């Protein structure tokens, strides 16, 4: 049967992935997100989540979501531009704009959708996109959509400001768009945002910043990577932040000038043609945003745990990348070796995922250790001791 042949082709590809040590599987949690995760009946110490401030299981946020669901219902019923933009959505957008210092913000159901709305909307025929080679997959897909729209796309070596400057200087594009992660999701390092902003100013370019892993963690009151570097909420900057990581809930936003946000609202396809997130999510985010603003103690605790981990793993045969953030990558190299190390930790009750190509470059398979303010000092020591034993 033809359908059997079609599925057989897929099965062959899956077998090839497995043979290369690149197959993936999901684990089903039987508990809320937190430092301890119950999986397959086992209690695991969780170093896999992006719950950097430990807010995903916070009772106050959960109660805010429940209250908003009771007040506003389970669903929004339509896209924002039809009839799905409710008071909680408007409230959280205004709150996010004020928190980040921009005139306006636009909310999205996911960070992926937010990124798909920005670059392809700004850049089309006659325009040029300049993107860091280690940008997140959503930014890469957005870049591909811009390319399909007729934009020229160039990727510069990771954090190589001089190379980017040469590309910008050589471009005669009508509109130039620089696109970068603020905190790179697999390396944990920071983009040189002050230098990128200076280039954007000098070459009259847009600067699109994905702050998925910096929002809530970096800068005064967790206002993000721009605030961390004391950069202004410039009208040439569009800032994307996700709300399912440090914020502990879900969704995303793009903040920028009133004109730029109105432009995205009118022309961003992944905004226009998506049903708005449930209003309860927005209600929960209002509570989360206040906890982030008041969360200096959580951030101090998080950075104490990061320093403890780095000190403990210094000199290990698997090097840690020089990351100052909650993302701490331990480079193993070989795919199978990374998976085996992750499994050995799993057997010791430690959940640390192995990350392999194509998520990271070939030969750089790693353990991606996610540190949270929810971790106790003893949790960090337990992971350090296990890795030293396995080394």
PDB file of C-alpha atoms in Angstrom, residues 2 15 29-30 59 76 112-113 119 125 165 260 292 354:
ATOM      1  CA  UNK A   2       1.295   3.513  -0.789  1.00  0.00           C
ATOM      2  CA  UNK A  15      16.200   4.413  12.636  1.00  0.00           C
ATOM      3  CA  UNK A  29       5.969  14.570  34.666  1.00  0.00           C
ATOM      4  CA  UNK A  30       3.563  13.497  37.375  1.00  0.00           C
ATOM      5  CA  UNK A  59       0.890  29.116  44.506  1.00  0.00           C
ATOM      6  CA  UNK A  76     -10.370  33.999  24.365  1.00  0.00           C
ATOM      7  CA  UNK A 112       8.260  31.145  18.561  1.00  0.00           C
ATOM      8  CA  UNK A 113       5.225  33.001  17.224  1.00  0.00           C
ATOM      9  CA  UNK A 119      11.889  39.752  11.266  1.00  0.00           C
ATOM     10  CA  UNK A 125      12.514  42.673  -0.962  1.00  0.00           C
ATOM     11  CA  UNK A 165      30.377  45.730  10.969  1.00  0.00           C
ATOM     12  CA  UNK A 260       6.698  49.617  15.445  1.00  0.00           C
ATOM     13  CA  UNK A 292       9.767  39.439  39.241  1.00  0.00           C
ATOM     14  CA  UNK A 354      21.813  15.829  26.874  1.00  0.00           C
TER      15      UNK A 354
END
